[in-house]
Tab-separated table of C-alpha atoms in Angstrom:
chain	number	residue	atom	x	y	z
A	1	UNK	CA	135.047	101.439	52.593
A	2	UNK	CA	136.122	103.794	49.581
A	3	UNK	CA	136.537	107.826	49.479
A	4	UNK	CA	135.151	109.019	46.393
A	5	UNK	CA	135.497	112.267	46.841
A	6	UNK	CA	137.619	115.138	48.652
A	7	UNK	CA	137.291	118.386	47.871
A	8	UNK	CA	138.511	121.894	49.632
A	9	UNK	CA	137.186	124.553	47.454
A	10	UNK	CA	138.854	128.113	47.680
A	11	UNK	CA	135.493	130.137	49.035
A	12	UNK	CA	135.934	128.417	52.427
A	13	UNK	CA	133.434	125.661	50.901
A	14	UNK	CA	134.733	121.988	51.940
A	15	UNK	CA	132.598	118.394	51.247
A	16	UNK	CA	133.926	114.798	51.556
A	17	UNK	CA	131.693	111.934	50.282
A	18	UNK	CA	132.554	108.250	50.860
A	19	UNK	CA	130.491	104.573	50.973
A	20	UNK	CA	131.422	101.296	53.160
A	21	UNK	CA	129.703	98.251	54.235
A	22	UNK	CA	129.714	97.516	57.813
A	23	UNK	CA	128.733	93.934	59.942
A	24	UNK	CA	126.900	93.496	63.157
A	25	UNK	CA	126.728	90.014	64.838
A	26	UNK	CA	124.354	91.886	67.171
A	27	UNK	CA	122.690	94.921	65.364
A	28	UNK	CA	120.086	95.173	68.037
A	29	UNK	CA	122.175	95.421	71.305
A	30	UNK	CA	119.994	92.238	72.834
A	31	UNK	CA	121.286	89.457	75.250
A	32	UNK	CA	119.096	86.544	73.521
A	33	UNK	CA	118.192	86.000	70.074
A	34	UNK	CA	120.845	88.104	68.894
A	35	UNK	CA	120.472	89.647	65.307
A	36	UNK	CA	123.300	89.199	62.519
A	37	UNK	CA	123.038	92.445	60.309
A	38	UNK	CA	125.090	94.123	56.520
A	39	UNK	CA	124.392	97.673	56.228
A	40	UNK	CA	125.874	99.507	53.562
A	41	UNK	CA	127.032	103.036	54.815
A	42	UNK	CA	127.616	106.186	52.842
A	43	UNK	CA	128.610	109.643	54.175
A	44	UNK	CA	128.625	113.418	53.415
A	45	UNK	CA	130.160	115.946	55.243
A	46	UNK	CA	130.803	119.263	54.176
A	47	UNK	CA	131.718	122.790	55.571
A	48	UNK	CA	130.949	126.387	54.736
A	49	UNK	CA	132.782	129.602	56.703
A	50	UNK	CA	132.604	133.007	55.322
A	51	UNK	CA	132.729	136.502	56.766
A	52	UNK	CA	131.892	139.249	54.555
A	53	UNK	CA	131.181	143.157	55.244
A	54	UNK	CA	127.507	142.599	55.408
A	55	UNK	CA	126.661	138.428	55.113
A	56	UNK	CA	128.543	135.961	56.895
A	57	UNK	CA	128.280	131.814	57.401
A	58	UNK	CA	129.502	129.268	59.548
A	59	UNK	CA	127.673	126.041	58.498
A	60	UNK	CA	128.694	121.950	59.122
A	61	UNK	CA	127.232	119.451	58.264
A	62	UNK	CA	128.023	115.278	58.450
A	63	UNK	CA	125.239	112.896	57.355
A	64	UNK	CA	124.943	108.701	57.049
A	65	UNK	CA	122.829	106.985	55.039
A	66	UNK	CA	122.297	103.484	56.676
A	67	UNK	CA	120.926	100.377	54.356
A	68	UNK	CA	120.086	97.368	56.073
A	69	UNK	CA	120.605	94.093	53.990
A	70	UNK	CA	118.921	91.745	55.973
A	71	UNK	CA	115.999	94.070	56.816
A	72	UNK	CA	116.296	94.298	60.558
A	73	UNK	CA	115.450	97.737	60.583
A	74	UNK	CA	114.007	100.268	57.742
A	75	UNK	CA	116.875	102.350	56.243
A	76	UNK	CA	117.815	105.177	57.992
A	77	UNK	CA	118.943	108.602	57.699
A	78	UNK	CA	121.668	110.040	60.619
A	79	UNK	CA	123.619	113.110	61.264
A	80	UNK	CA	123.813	115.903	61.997
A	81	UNK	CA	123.596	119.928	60.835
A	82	UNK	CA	124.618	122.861	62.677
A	83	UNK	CA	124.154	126.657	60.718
A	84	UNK	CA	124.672	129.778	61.628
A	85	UNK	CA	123.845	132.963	59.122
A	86	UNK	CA	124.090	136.440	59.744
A	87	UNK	CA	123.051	139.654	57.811
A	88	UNK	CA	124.299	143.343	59.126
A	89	UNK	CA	121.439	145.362	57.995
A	90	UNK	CA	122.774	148.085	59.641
A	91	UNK	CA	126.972	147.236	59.949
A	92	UNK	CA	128.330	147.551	62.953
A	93	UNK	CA	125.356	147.742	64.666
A	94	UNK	CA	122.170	145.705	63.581
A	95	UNK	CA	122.563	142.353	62.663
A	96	UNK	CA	119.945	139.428	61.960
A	97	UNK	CA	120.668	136.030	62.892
A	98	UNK	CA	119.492	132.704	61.762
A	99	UNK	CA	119.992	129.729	63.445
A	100	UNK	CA	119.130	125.871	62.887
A	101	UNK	CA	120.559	122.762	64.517
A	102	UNK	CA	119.545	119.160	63.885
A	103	UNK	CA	120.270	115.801	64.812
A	104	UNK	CA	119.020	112.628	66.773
A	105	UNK	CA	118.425	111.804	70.422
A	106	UNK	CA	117.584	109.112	72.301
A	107	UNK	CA	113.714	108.836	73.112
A	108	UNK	CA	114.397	106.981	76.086
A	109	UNK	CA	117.827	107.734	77.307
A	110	UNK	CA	117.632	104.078	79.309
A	111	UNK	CA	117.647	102.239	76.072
A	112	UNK	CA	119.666	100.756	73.577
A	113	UNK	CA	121.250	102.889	71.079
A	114	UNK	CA	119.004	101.270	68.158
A	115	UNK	CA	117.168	102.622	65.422
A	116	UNK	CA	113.549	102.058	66.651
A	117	UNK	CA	114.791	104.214	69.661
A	118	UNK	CA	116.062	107.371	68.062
A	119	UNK	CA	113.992	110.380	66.712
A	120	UNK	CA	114.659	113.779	64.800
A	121	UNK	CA	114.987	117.119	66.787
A	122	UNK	CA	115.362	120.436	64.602
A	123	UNK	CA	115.466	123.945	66.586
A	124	UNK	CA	115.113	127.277	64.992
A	125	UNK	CA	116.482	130.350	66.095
A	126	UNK	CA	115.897	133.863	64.389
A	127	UNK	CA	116.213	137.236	65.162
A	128	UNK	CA	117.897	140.894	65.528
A	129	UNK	CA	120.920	141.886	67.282
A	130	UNK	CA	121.315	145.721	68.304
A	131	UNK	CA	124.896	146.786	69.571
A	132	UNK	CA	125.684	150.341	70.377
A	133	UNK	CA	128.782	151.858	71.436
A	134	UNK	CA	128.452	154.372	74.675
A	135	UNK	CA	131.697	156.695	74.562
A	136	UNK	CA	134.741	155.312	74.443
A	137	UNK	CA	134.636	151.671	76.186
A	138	UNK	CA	130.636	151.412	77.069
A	139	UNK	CA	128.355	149.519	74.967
A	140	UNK	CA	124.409	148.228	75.100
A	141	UNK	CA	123.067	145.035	73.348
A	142	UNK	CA	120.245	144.505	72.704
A	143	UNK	CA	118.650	141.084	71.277
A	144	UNK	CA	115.318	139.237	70.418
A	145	UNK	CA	114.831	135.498	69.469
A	146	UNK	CA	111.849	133.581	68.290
A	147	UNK	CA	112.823	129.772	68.062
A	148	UNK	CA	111.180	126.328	67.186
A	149	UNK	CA	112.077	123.170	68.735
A	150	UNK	CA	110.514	120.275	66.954
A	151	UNK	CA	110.809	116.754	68.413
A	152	UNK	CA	109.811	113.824	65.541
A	153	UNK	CA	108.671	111.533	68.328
A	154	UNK	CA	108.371	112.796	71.688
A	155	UNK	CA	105.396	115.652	72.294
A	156	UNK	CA	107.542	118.687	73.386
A	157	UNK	CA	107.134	120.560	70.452
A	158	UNK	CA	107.361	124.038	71.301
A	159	UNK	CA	107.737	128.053	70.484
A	160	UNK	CA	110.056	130.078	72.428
A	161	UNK	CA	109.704	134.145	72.668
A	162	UNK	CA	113.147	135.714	74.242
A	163	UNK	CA	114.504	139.091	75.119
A	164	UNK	CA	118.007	140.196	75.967
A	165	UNK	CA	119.599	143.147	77.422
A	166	UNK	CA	123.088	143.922	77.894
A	167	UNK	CA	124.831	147.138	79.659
A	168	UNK	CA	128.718	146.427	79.813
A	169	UNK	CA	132.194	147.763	79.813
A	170	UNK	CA	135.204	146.750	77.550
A	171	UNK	CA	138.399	146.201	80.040
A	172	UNK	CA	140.151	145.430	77.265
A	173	UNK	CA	140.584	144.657	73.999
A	174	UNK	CA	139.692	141.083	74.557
A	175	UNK	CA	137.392	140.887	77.966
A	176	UNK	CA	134.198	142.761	78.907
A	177	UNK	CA	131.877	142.894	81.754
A	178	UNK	CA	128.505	143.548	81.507
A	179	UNK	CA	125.125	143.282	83.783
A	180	UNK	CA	122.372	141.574	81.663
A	181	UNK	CA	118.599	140.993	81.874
A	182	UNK	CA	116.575	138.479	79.773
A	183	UNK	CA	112.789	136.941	79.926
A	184	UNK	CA	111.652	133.899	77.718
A	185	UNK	CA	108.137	132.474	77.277
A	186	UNK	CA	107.559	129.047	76.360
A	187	UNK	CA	104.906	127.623	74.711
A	188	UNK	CA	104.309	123.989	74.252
A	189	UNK	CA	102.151	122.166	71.479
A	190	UNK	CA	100.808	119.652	73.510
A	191	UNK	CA	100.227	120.759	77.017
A	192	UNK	CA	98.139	117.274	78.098
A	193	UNK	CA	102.168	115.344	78.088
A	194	UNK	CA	103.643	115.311	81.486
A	195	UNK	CA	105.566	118.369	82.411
A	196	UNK	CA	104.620	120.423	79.267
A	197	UNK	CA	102.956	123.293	81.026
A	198	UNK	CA	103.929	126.552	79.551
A	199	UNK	CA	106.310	128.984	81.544
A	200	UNK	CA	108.147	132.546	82.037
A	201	UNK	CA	111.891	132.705	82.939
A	202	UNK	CA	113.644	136.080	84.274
A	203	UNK	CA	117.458	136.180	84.725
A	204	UNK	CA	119.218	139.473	85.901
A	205	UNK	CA	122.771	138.374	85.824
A	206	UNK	CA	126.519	139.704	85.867
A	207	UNK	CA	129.084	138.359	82.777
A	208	UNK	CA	132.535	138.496	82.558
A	209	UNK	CA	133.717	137.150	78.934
A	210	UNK	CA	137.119	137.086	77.759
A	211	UNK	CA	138.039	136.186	73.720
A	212	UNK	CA	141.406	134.701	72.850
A	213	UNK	CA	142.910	133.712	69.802
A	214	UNK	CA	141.747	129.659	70.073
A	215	UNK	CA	140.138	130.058	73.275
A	216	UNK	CA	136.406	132.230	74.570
A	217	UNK	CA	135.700	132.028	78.075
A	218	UNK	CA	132.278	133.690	79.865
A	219	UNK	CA	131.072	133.346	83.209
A	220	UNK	CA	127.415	134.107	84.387
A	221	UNK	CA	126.463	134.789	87.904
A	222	UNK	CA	122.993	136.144	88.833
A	223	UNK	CA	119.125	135.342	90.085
A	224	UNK	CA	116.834	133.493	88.415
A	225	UNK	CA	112.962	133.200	88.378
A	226	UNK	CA	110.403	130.620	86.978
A	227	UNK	CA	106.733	131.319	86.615
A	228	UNK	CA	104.530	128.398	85.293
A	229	UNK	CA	101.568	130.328	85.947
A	230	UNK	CA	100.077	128.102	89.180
A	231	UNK	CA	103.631	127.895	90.732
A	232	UNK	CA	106.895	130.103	90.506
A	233	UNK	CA	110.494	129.664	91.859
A	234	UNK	CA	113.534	131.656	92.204
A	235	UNK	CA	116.807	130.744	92.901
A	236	UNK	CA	120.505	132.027	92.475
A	237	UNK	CA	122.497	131.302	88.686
A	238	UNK	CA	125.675	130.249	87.991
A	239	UNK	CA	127.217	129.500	84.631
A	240	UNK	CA	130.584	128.751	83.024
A	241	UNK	CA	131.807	128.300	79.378
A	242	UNK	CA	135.193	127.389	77.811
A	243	UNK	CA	135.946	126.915	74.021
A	244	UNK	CA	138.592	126.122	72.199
A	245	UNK	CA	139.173	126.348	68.761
């Protein structure tokens, strides 16, 4: 393989490009008539952070461009591209957000890992955020979403409505707990596929969060309801999340 290019650029803008050639004695993951396969390879990847007063980014991206020699599959292009934008319209306080995420997945998760079993899926996510401070350590959220979730293959194509809100407490200057409430309406393209039936989901949950310098925890722990229209369940919710930087 060869770099051709490296580059860290001072506004928090980084890309890497490079090109290879790779060989498969089995490029279709088959126990019998097994399939000797070139591909060239070539690769971008870059990174964009920013955080200004009013706009700020935090964007990667990492894409492969796949060439098959031999022709045992069409050429294909991989990766993957996670965004995330947001203007304060009102700083401090109201905030849109824009959101897109794309990559591949497996349209049967039993299969091999090959080309002719691998399909595009982009989702969308936009909408306002509304924080307000309530005396000294109180504070209410308040967020909408409408997101897309587009599948290149498999008929779940769908449009998701969602409301958020949030009454909480700072306990300090790094954790918060806050009692929450959110409902979501899906909507699916093609409700003939098996299990696409459109649906409602409630959650009325507690949160504890708690931000570090490298490492975010929150934990969720509430009710939740689902309402497909001819059926509905409810059931308790539990949720935890750990980052690191």
């Amino acid at each position: 393989s060869a770099s051709f290019a490296s580059v860290a650029c001072a506004d928090g803008f980084n890309y890497g490009i490079d090109a290879g050639i790779g060989e498969s004695d089995n490029v279709s993951l088959v126990q019998t008539n097994k399939v000797s396969q070139t591909i060239g390879i070539a690769d971008l990847d870059f990174t964009s952070k920013e955080t200004g007063s009013r706009l700020s980014d935090d964007i990667v991206g990492s894409f492969t461009y796949l060439d098959f020699v031999q022709h045992a599959y069409s050429n294909e292009f991989l990766g993957h591209f996670d965004g995330l934008v947001r203007y304060a319209l009102v700083p401090e306080r109201l905030t849109w957000t824009l959101q897109d995420n794309w990559g591949q997945l497996q349209v049967n998760p039993f299969g091999s890992l090959v080309p002719t079993n691998q399909q595009n899926i982009n989702y969308l996510s936009t909408g306002p955020d509304w924080h307000e401070r309530l005396g000294g350590t109180g504070f209410l959220n308040v967020s909408a979403r409408y997101s897309r979730a587009q599948y290149s293959v498999s008929p779940y194509d769908s449009n998701r409505l969602l409301g958020i809100v949030g009454l909480g407490r700072e306990l300090s200057a790094q954790s918060s707990v806050s009692v929450n409430g959110s409902v979501e309406r899906v909507l699916f393209d093609n409700t003939l596929a098996a299990g696409n039936t459109d649906y409602d989901s409630d959650n009325v949950y507690l949160r504890y969060e708690l931000h570090g310098a490298r490492n975010d925890l929150s934990a969720d722990i509430g009710v939740t309801r689902i309402d497909a229209g001819t059926a509905a369940n409810s059931g308790s919710k539990a949720e935890l999340q750990w980052t690191r930087k």
